[in-house]
XYZ file of C-alpha atoms in Angstrom:
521
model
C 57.801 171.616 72.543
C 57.136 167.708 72.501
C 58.763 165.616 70.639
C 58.038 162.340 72.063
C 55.336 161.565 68.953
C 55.991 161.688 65.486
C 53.195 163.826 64.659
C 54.078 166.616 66.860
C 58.258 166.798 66.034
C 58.510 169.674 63.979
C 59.767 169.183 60.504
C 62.586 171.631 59.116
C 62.912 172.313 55.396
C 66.083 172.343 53.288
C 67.347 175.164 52.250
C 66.182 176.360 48.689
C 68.794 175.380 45.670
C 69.224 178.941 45.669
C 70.436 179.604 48.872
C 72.484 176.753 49.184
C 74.657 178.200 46.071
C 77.934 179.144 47.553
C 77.940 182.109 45.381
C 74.516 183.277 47.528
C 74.996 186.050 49.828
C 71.704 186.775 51.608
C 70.223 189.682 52.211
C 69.949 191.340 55.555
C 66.282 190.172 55.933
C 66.963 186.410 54.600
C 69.567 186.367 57.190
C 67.501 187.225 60.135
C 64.842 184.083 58.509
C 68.128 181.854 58.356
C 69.368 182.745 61.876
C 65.398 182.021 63.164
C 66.026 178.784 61.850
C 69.093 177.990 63.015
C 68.028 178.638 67.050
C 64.960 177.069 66.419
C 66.957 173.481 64.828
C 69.329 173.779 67.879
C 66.823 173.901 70.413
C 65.283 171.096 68.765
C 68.461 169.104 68.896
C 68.758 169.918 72.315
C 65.256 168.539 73.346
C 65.822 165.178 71.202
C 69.308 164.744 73.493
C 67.454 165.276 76.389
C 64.864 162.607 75.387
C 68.024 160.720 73.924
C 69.431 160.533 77.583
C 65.999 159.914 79.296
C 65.484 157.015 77.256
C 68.742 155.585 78.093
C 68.385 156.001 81.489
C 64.839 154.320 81.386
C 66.755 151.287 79.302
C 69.235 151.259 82.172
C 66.614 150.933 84.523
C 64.575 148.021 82.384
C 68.049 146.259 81.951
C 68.489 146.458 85.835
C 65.076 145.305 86.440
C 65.448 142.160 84.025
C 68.695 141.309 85.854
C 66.720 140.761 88.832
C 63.931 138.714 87.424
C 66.201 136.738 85.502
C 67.902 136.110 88.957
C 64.552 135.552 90.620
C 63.714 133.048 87.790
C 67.159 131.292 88.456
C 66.531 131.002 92.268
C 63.142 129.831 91.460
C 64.669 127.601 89.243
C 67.281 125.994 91.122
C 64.781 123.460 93.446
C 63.850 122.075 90.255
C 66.692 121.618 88.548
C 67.694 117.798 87.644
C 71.140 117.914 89.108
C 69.393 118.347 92.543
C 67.619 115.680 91.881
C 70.864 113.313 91.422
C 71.073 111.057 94.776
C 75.050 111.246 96.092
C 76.027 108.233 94.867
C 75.800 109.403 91.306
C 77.121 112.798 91.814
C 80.084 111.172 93.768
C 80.992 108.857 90.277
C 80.758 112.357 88.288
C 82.850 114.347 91.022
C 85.458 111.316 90.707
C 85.567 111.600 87.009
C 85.851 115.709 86.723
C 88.988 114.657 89.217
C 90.444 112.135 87.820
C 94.484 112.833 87.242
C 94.386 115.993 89.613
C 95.725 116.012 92.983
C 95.903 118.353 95.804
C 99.044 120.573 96.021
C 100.375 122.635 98.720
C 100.829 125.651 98.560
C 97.361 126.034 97.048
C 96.908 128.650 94.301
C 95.203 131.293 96.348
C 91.791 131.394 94.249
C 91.166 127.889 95.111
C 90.084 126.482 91.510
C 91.616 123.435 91.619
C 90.123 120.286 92.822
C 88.681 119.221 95.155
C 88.406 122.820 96.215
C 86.045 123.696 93.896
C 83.887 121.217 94.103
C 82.866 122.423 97.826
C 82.105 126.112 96.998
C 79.171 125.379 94.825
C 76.693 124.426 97.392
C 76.444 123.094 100.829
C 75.225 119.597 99.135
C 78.420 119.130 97.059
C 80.689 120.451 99.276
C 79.339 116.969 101.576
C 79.364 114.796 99.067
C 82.621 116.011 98.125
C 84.237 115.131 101.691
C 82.585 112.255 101.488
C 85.065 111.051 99.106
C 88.232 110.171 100.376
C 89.430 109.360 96.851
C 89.355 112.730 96.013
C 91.787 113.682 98.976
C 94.371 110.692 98.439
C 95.998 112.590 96.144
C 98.457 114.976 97.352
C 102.040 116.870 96.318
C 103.763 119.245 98.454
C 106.256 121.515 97.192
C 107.836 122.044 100.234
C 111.250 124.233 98.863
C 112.009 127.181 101.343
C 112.000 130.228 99.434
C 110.762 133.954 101.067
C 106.935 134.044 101.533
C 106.576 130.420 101.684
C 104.245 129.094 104.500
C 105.368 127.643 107.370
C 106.322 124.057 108.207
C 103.092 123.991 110.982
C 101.083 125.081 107.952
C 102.309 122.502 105.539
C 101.793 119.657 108.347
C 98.226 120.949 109.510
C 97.126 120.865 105.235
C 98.460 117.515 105.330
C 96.791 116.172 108.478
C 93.447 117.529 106.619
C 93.905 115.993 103.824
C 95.127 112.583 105.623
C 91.603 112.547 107.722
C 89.418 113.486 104.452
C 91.359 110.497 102.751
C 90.329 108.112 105.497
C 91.151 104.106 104.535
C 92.276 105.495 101.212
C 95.327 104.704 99.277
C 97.766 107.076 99.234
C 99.736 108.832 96.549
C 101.982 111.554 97.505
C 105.055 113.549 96.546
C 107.533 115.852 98.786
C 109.800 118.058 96.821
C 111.751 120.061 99.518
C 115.260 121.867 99.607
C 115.094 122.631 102.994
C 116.917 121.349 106.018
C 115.902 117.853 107.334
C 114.637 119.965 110.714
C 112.283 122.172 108.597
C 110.545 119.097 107.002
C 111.203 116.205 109.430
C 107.268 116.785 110.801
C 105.747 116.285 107.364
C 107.848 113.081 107.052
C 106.790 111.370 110.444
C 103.456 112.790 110.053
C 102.772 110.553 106.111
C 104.836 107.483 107.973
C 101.979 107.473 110.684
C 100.114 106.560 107.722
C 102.488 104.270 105.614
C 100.312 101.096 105.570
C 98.318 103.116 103.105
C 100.813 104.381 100.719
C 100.240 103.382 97.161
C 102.540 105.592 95.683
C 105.514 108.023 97.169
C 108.089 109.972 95.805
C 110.830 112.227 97.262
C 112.676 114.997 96.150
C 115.458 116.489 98.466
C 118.728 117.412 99.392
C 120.824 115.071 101.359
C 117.998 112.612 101.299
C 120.532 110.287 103.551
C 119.483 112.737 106.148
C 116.175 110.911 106.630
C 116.748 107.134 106.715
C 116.561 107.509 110.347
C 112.933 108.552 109.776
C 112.135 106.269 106.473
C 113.399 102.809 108.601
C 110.006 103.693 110.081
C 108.085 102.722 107.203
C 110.155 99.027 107.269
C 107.386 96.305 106.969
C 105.065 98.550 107.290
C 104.125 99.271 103.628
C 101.970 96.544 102.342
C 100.526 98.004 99.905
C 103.455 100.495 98.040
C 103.654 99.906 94.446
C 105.609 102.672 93.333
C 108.764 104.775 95.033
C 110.893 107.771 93.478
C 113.422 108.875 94.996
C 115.433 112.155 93.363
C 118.763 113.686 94.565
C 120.267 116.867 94.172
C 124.430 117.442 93.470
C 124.685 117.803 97.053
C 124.229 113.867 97.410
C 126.905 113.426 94.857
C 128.853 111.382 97.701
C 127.298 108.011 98.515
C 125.360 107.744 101.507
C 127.124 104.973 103.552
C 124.331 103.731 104.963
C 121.637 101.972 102.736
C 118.265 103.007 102.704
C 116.398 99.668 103.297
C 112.953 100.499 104.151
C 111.115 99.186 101.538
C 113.193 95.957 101.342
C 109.867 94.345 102.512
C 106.902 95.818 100.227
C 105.558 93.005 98.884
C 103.409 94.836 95.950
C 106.220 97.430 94.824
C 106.649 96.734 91.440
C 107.480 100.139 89.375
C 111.257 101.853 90.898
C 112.134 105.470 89.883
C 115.504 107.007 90.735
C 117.312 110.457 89.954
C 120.797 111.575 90.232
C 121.516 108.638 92.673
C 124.947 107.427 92.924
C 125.623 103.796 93.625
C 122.146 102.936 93.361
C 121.941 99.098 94.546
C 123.785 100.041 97.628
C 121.539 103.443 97.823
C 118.205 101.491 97.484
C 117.553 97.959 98.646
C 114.474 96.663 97.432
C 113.326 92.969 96.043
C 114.764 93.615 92.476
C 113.154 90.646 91.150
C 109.524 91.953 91.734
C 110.451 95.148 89.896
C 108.664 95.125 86.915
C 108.751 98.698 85.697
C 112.475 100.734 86.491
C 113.497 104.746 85.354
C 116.844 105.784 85.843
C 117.846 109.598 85.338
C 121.105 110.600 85.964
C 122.401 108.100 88.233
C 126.304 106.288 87.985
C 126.755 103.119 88.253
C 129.560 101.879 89.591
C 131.488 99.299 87.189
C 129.507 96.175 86.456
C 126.639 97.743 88.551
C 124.635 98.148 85.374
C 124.514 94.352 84.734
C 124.085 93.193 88.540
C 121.086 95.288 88.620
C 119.588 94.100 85.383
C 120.491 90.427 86.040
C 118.647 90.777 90.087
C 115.032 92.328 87.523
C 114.323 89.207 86.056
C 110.662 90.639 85.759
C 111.186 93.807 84.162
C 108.194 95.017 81.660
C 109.384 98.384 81.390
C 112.672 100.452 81.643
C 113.763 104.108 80.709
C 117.516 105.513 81.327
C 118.185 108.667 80.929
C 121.962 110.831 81.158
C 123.206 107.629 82.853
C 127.086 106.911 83.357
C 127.509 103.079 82.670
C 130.794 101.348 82.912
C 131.415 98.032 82.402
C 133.956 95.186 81.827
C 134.802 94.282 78.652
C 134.071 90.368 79.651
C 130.637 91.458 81.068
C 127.717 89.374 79.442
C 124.874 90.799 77.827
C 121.790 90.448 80.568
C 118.576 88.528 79.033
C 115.417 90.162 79.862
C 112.540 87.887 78.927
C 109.902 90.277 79.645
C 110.733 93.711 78.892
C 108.454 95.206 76.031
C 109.511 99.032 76.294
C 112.848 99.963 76.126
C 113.528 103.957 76.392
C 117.374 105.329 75.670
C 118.459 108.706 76.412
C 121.899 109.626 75.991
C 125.128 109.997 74.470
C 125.669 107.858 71.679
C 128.893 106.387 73.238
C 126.425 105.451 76.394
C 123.395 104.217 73.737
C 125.614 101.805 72.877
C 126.969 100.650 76.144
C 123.470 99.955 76.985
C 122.650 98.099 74.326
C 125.617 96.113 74.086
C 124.352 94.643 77.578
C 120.751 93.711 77.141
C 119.297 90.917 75.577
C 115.268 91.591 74.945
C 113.205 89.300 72.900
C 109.825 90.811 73.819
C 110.764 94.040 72.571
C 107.688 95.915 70.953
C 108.405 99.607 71.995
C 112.069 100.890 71.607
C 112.567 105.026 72.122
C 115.909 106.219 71.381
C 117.378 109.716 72.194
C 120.814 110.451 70.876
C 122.279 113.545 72.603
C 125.276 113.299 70.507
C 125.924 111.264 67.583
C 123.946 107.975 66.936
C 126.411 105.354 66.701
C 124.396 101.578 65.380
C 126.415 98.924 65.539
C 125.746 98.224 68.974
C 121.751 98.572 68.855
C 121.965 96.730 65.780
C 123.444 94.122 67.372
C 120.757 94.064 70.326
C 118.299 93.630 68.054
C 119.481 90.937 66.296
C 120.468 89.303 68.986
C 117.086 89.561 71.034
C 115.371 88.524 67.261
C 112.555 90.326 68.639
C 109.738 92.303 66.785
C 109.061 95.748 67.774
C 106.227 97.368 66.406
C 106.940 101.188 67.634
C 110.291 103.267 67.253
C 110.983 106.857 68.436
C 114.093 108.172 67.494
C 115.633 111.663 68.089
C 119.038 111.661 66.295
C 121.569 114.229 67.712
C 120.919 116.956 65.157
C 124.443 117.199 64.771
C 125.313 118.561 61.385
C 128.630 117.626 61.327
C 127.917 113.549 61.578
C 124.971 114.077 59.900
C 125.885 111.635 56.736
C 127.109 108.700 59.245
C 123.817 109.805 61.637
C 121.692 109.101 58.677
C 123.131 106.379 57.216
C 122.804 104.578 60.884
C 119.052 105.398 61.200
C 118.495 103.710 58.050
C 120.384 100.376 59.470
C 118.115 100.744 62.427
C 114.763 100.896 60.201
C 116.462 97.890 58.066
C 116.507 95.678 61.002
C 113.231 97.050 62.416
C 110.647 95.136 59.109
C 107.764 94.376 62.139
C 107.481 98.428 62.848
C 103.722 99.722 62.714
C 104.553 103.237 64.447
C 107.268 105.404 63.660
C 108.041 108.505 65.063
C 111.115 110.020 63.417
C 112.998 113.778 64.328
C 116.576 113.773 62.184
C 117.889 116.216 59.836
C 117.861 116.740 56.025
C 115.480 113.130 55.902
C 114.663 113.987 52.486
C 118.251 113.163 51.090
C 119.268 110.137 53.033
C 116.255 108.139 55.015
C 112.786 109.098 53.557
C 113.806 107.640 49.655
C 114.527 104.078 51.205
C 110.362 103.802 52.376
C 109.427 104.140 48.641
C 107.268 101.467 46.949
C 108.570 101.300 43.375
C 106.676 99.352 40.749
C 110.261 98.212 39.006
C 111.165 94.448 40.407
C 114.501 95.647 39.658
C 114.424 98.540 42.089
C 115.553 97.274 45.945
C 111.737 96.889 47.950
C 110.746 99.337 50.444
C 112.001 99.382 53.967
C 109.468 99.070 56.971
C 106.147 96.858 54.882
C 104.607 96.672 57.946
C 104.459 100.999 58.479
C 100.765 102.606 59.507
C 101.413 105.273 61.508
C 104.672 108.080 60.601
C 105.235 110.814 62.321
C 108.333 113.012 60.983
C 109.778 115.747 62.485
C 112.814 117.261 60.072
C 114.232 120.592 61.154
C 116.401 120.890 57.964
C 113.921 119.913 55.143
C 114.911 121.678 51.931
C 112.681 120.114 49.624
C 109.383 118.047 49.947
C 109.116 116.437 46.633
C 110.617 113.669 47.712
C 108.438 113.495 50.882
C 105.575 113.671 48.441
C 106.575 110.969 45.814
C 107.712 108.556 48.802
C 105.119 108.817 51.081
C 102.274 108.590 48.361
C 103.641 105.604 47.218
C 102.888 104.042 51.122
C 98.839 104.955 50.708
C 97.481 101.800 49.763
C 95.711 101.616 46.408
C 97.257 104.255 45.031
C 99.301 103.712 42.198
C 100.372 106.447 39.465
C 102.286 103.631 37.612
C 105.735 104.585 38.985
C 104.931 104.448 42.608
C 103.110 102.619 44.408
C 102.528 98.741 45.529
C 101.555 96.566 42.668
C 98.419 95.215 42.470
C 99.146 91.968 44.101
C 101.153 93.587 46.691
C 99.239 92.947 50.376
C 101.353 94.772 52.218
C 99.994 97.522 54.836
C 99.662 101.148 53.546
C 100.100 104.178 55.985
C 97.149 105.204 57.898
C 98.805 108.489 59.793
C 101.242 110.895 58.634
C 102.099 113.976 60.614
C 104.938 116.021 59.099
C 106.329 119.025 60.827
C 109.103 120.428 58.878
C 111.129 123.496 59.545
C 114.354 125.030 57.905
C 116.385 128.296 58.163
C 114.294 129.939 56.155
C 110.679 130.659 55.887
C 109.303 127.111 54.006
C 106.865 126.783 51.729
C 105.940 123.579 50.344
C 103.944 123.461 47.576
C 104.734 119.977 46.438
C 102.927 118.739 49.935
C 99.361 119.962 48.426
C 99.189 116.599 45.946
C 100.301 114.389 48.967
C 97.555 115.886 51.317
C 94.700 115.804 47.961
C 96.304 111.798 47.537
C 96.067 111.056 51.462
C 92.400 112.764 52.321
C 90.791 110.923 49.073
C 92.519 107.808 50.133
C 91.596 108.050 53.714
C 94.289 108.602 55.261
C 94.628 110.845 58.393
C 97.176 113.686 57.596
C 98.893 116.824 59.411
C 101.729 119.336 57.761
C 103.004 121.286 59.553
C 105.876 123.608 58.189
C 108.016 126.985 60.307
C-alpha cells in the first residue's frame, strides 16, 4: 500500500453515532467488520511511521549535505573577504586596540583565549602580524607562588625569555608575585634585569623581598626609562631590612611610587622623592615623624592614596604643604583619618575619597580643608557603618559637605541618610528656611544600607532638578544655581524595601532630563 500521495492514502470512516454509543454492544458480525478495521488502521499507521522515519532520515541527509556547501561557500568565500584585503599595518592598529589593557600572564589558562594568544590561531597571516608587534608582548605578569602542580621555575624563565624576544625594543611592564624561596625565583629576576633599560613599569610581590637587593642593585643606573615601581611585602618582612634597597635611586623618569606592608619605608626605599608625583601606601608604619619627612622630601606630589597606615607623629610636627596634590584618598580608622589630615596642607585639592573603617571623627579634616582653602569638586565618603556612633557619624558628614560648597560629584555610602544628611540638600522656597548645602551638586550617587523611608529622598532630591518647582520645593525662579544631572540611589534595609514614594522622583527626574538609577535590596 502507498501512501506517499494523497490520492492513494486510504481514507478511514468514523464510526456511525450508533456505534460509538457506549451503551452499543455489537453483534458478532459487526465485530468481525470493526476488528477488519482496526488491523487495517494499524497497518496503515505503521506504513506512515515508516515513511515518517524515511523522511527524517532523508532531512538528515539534506541537512548534512547543506553543512557542506555552506562550508564550501565559506572557503570559497574567505579569498574574498575584506579583512584579507586589510594591509598589516591596519590590522596591527586593530590587533593593538582588541589588546589594549590585557597582558600576558603566566601560568596561561590552558585554552589559550587570552591575548595575544588568540590572535595567532586564526590564520597563519595574523598569527605574523601578531608577532610582529612587540607591543602586544610588553605586557606581562607572572604569578610565580609555589603551590602543587605549578610549573617549573625553567618553564616560567623560558615563557619569559619568549615573551622578552617578541617584545623586542619595547617598553616593559611587568609584575612578579611569588611566595617562593629567593633560589626558586632568582632566574626570573636576573633574567627581566638583563633587560632593565626597558622597564616602564615593575612591581614585586614577595616574601622577604630583602632577599633580593643583591640582585635588584643590578638594575642601579640602569633604568632610564622606569616610571612606576610597587613593591608589596608579606608579615614575614615585618622586621626592617637593614640594608636599603637603593636601586632605583637613579631613575630619572620614575614618577608614580606604590608600597605595601613595608615597614620603615624611607629607609626601605630610596628613591628621588621630589620627582614623585603620584604615591600609594597600603599598610605600611611609619616610624614617628616619618609621615611628615616623607611628605615634606614630595614636593611634586599630584596624587596620593593611604590605606590601613600606622602614622605617629609629634605633637609639635607641622602640617606639610603640598602645592600640587589634586587627589587625596583616606582609608582608615578614624583616629588615623585624622592624623593624616591634621598633617597636610593641600590647596589644589579637587578630588578627596574618604574611607572610615571605624568612626568618622571631623574636626581634623575640617580643619585641612579650611586650612588648604581649596575647592574640591568630587567627594567619596564611606562612613564606618557603625550604628552605635551613627548620630555623631552623621552629624560629622554634614560638617564635611558644609565646608565642601565647590562639590560637583558626590558619592555618598552612610546609614539612615534620610534622617540626618539628605534634608540639609533641600532647596526650600521660604527665605526664612536655612539655603541648601552643596549649590554647586550635579552628579549624587547614594548608597544607604539602612534607608527606612524614601519620602524624604523624594521631596529633597526633586527639589535639586532644576526648573522644577511645586511651590514648596524647589529653587526660585531667580535662583541660578546648578540642578543635579545624575542620581543613582541604591538603598537597602533589613527588610525587603519597597519604595513607592521613589516613582514621582524618577516621573520628576526622566521629564526633567535628568539621568536616574534606583536601586533598592
Amino acid at each position: 500500500m502507498s501512501i506517499r500521495s494523497p490520492g492513494q492514502r486510504p481514507l478511514f470512516t468514523p464510526l456511525s453515532t450508533t456505534l460509538s454509543h457506549s451503551s452499543f454492544i455489537p453483534s458478532p458480525e459487526e465485530q468481525i467488520t470493526i476488528e477488519n478495521r482496526i488491523s487495517e488502521v494499524r497497518c496503515t499507521i505503521t506504513s506512515v511511521d515508516d515513511e515518517i522515519q524515511r523522511l527524517q532520515l532523508k532531512l538528515e541527509e539534506f541537512k548534512e549535505y547543506r553543512n557542506h556547501l555552506h562550508l564550501t561557500l565559506k572557503s570559497h568565500q574567505a579569498p574574498l573577504s575584506l579583512i584579507r584585503r586589510l594591509p598589516p599595518e591596519i590590522l596591527s592598529e586593530i590587533f593593538l586596540f582588541a589588546a589594549a589593557g590585557s597582558s600576558i600572564r603566566w601560568p596561561s589558562r590552558r585554552d589559550d583565549s587570552d591575548m595575544p594568544w588568540l590572535l595567532g590561531k586564526i590564520c597563519s597571516y595574523w598569527r605574523t602580524v601578531s608577532l610582529s608587534l612587540p607591543e602586544l608582548w610588553s605586557d606581562i605578569h607572572l604569578d610565580h607562588k609555589f603551590f602543587p602542580g605549578a610549573p617549573p621555575s625553567s618553564k616560567t624563565e623560558e615563557f619569559l625569555r619568549l615573551c622578552l624576544d617578541r617584545s623586542r625594543n619595547e617598553r616593559l611592564t611587568f609584575s612578579v608575585d611569588t611566595r617562593n624561596p629567593g633560589s626558586f625565583v632568582r632566574p626570573v629576576i636576573l633574567t627581566l634585569l638583563s633587560h632593565s633599560e626597558r622597564w616602564k613599569d615593575a612591581s614585586f610581590d614577595a616574601d622577604l623581598l630583602s632577599t633580593y637587593h643583591g640582585d635588584l642593585v643590578l638594575a642601579k643606573h640602569k633604568v632610564p626609562n622606569l616610571r612606576r615601581v610597587h613593591f608589596g611585602l608579606s608579615p614575614l618582612d615585618s622586621v626592617p631590612s637593614l640594608t636599603p634597597l637603593d636601586a632605583f635611586e637613579d631613575a630619572p623618569q620614575l614618577c608614580e611610587v606604590s608600597v605595601i606592608g613595608i615597614v620603615h619605608p624611607c629607609h626601605f626605599l630610596r628613591v628621588s622623592w621630589s620627582q614623585i608625583t603620584h604615591f600609594t601606601s597600603k599598610g605600611s608604619t611609619f616610624r614617628e615623624g616619618e609621615f611628615t619627612q616623607i611628605m615634606q622630601q614630595m614636593t611634586n606630589l599630584v596624587a596620593f592614596s593611604t590605606e590601613g597606615e600606622r602614622i605617629l607623629e609629634v605633637a609639635s610636627s607641622q602640617p606639610v604643604l603640598l602645592p600640587h596634590l589634586t587627589k587625596l584618598t583616606i582609608i582608615n580608622k578614624g583616629s588615623y583619618i585624622s592624623k593624616t589630615s591634621q598633617f597636610l596642607t593641600v590647596p589644589q585639592l579637587q578630588d578627596l575619597s574618604i574611607h572610615a573603617i571605624t568612626p568618622f571623627i571631623a574636626e581634623q579634616t575640617l580643619s585641612m580643608l579650611t586650612r588648604s582653602s581649596c575647592a574640591p569638586d568630587r567627594l567619596s565618603f564611606r562612613a564606618s557603618l557603625d550604628q552605635d556612633a551613627l548620630w555623631d557619624e552623621n552629624r560629622g558628614v554634614v560638617w564635611l559637605l558644609g565646608a565642601l560648597p565647590s562639590l560637583r560629584y558626590l558619592h555618598l555610602t552612610v546609614l539612615r541618610s534620610a534622617e540626618h544628611i539628605v534634608p540639609r540638600l533641600a532647596n526650600r522656597n521660604q527665605a526664612s528656611l536655612p539655603a541648601a548645602i552643596l549649590p554647586n551638586l550635579e552628579t549624587f550617587v547614594l548608597e544607604d544600607r539602612f534607608c527606612v523611608s524614601a519620602a524624604e529622598l523624594t521631596a529633597v532630591l526633586s527639589s535639586r532638578i532644576r526648573k522644577f518647582n511645586n511651590g514648596v520645593w524647589g529653587p526660585g525662579p531667580e535662583d541660578e544655581r546648578t540642578g543635579l544631572r545624575s542620581i543613582n540611589l541604591r538603598l537597602s534595609r533589613p527588610a525587603a524595601p519597597k519604595f513607592p514614594e521613589l516613582d514621582l522622583l524618577k516621573t520628576i527626574a526622566e521629564n526633567h532630563g535628568v539621568d536616574i538609577v534606583i536601586e533598592s535590596s
